[in-house]
PDB file of C-alpha atoms in Angstrom:
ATOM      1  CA  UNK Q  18      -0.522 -12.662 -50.945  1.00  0.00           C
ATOM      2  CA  UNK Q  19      -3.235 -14.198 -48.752  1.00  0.00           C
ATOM      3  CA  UNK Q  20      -3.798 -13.072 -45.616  1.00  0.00           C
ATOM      4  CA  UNK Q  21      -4.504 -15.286 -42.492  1.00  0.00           C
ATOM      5  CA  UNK Q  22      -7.162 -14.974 -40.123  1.00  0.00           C
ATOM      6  CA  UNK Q  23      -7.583 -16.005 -36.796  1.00  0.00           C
ATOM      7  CA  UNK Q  24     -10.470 -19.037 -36.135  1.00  0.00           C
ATOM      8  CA  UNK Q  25     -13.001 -15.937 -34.387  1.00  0.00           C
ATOM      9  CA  UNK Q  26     -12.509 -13.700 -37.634  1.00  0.00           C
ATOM     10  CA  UNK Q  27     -13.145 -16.512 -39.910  1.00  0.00           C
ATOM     11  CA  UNK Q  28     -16.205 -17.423 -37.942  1.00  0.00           C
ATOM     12  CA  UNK Q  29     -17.386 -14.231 -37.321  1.00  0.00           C
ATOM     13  CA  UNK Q  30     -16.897 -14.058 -41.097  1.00  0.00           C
ATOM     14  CA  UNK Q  31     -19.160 -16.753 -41.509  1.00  0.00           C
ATOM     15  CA  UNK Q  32     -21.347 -15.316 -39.509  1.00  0.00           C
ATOM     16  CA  UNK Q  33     -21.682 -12.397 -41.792  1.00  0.00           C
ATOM     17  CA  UNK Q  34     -21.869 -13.878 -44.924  1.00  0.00           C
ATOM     18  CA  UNK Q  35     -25.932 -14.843 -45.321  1.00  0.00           C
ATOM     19  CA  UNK Q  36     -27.082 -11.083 -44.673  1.00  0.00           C
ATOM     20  CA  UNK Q  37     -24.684  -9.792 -47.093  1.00  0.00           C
ATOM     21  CA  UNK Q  38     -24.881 -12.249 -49.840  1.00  0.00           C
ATOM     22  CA  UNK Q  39     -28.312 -13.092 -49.345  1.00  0.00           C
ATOM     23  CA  UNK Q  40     -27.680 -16.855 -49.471  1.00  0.00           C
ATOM     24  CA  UNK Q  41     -26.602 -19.509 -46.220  1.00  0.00           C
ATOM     25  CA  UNK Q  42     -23.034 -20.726 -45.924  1.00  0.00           C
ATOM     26  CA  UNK Q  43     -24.799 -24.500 -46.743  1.00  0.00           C
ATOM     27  CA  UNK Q  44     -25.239 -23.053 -50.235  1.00  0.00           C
ATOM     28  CA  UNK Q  45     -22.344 -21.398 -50.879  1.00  0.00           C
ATOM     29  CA  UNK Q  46     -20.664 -24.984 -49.939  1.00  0.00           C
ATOM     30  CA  UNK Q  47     -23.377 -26.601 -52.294  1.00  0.00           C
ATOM     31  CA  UNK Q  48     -22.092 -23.592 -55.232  1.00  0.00           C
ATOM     32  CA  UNK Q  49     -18.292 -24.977 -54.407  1.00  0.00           C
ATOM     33  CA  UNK Q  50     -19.131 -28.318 -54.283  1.00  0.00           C
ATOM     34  CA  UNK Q  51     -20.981 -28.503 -57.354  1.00  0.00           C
ATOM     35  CA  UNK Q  52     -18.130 -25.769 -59.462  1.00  0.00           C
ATOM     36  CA  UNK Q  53     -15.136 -26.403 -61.528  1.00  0.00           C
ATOM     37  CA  UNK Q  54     -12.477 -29.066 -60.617  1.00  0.00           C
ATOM     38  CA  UNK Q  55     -10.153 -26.600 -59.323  1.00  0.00           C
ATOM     39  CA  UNK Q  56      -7.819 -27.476 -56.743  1.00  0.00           C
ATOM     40  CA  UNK Q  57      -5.595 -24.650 -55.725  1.00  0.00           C
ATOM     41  CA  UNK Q  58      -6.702 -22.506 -52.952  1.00  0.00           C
ATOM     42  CA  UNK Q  59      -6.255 -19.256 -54.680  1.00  0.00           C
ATOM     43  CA  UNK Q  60      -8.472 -20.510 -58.031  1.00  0.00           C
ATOM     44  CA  UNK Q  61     -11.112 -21.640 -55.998  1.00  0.00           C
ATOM     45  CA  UNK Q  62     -10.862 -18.018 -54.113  1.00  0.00           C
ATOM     46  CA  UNK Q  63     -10.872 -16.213 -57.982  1.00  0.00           C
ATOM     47  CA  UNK Q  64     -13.738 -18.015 -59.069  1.00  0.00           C
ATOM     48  CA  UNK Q  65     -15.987 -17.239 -56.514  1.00  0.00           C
ATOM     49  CA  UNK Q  66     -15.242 -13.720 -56.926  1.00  0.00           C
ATOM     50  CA  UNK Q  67     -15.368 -13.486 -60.686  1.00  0.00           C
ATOM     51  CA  UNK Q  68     -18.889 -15.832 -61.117  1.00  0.00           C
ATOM     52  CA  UNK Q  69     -20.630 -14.667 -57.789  1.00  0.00           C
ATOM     53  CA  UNK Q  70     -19.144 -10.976 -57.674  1.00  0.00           C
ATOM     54  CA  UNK Q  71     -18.021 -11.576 -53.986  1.00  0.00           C
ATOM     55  CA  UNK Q  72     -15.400  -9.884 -52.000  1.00  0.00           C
ATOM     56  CA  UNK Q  73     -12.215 -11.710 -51.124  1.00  0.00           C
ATOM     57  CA  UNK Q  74     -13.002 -11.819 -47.504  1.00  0.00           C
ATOM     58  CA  UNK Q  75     -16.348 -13.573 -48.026  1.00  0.00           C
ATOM     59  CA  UNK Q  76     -14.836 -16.001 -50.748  1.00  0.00           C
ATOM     60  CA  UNK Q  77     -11.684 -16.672 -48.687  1.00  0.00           C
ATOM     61  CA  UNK Q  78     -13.925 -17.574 -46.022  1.00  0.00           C
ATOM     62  CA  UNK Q  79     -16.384 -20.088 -48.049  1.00  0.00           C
ATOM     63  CA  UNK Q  80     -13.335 -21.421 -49.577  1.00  0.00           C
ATOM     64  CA  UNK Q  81     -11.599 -21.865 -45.770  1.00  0.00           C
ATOM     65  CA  UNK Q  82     -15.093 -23.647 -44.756  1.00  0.00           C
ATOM     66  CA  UNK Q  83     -15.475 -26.108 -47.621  1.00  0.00           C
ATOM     67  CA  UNK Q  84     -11.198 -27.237 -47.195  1.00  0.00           C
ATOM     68  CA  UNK Q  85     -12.305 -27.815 -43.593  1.00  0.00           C
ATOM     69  CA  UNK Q  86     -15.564 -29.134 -44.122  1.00  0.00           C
ATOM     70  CA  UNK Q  87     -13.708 -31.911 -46.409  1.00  0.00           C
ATOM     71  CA  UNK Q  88     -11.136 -32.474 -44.208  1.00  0.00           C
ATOM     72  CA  UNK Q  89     -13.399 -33.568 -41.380  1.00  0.00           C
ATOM     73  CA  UNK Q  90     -15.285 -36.084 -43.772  1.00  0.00           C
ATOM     74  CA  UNK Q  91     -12.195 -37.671 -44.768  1.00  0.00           C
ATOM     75  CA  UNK Q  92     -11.107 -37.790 -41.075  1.00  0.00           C
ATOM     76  CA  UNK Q  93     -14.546 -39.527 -40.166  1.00  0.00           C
TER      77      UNK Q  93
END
C-alpha cells in the first residue's frame, strides 16, 4: 500500500535526494522521462527501484515530481 506524504516531506525528500544518490532531481526526471512506457504509478515506482537500486522513499518521490512536473506542462 502506498503511503502519502505531506507537500514538506515530499520536498524535503527532494531535497535529500542529490547527496544520497549522487545525481540532481533534473536527472532523475531526465532517467523517467527517457524509461519504459509505463503508466501506473506503482510500475514507474518498481522500476526505479529495481534498475537504479533506490529506496521507495526516494523513487516515490521522483515519481511524485515527474506526475506533477507533467501536470503543470499540460496545464500551461
Amino acid at each position: 500500500m502506498s503511503q502519502e506524504f505531506s507537500e514538506e516531506t515530499h520536498r524535503n525528500m527532494l531535497s535529500r535526494i542529490p547527496d544520497a544518490t549522487g545525481r540532481d532531481i533534473a536527472d532523475w526526471l531526465r532517467t523517467v522521462d527517457e524509461g519504459p512506457s509505463l503508466t501506473n504509478f506503482d510500475e514507474k515506482v518498481s522500476w526505479l527501484r529495481s534498475m537504479h537500486e533506490l529506496s521507495y522513499g526516494h523513487a516515490k518521490a521522483i515519481i511524485h515530481e515527474y506526475d506533477l512536473r507533467r501536470a503543470a506542462r499540460k496545464l500551461g
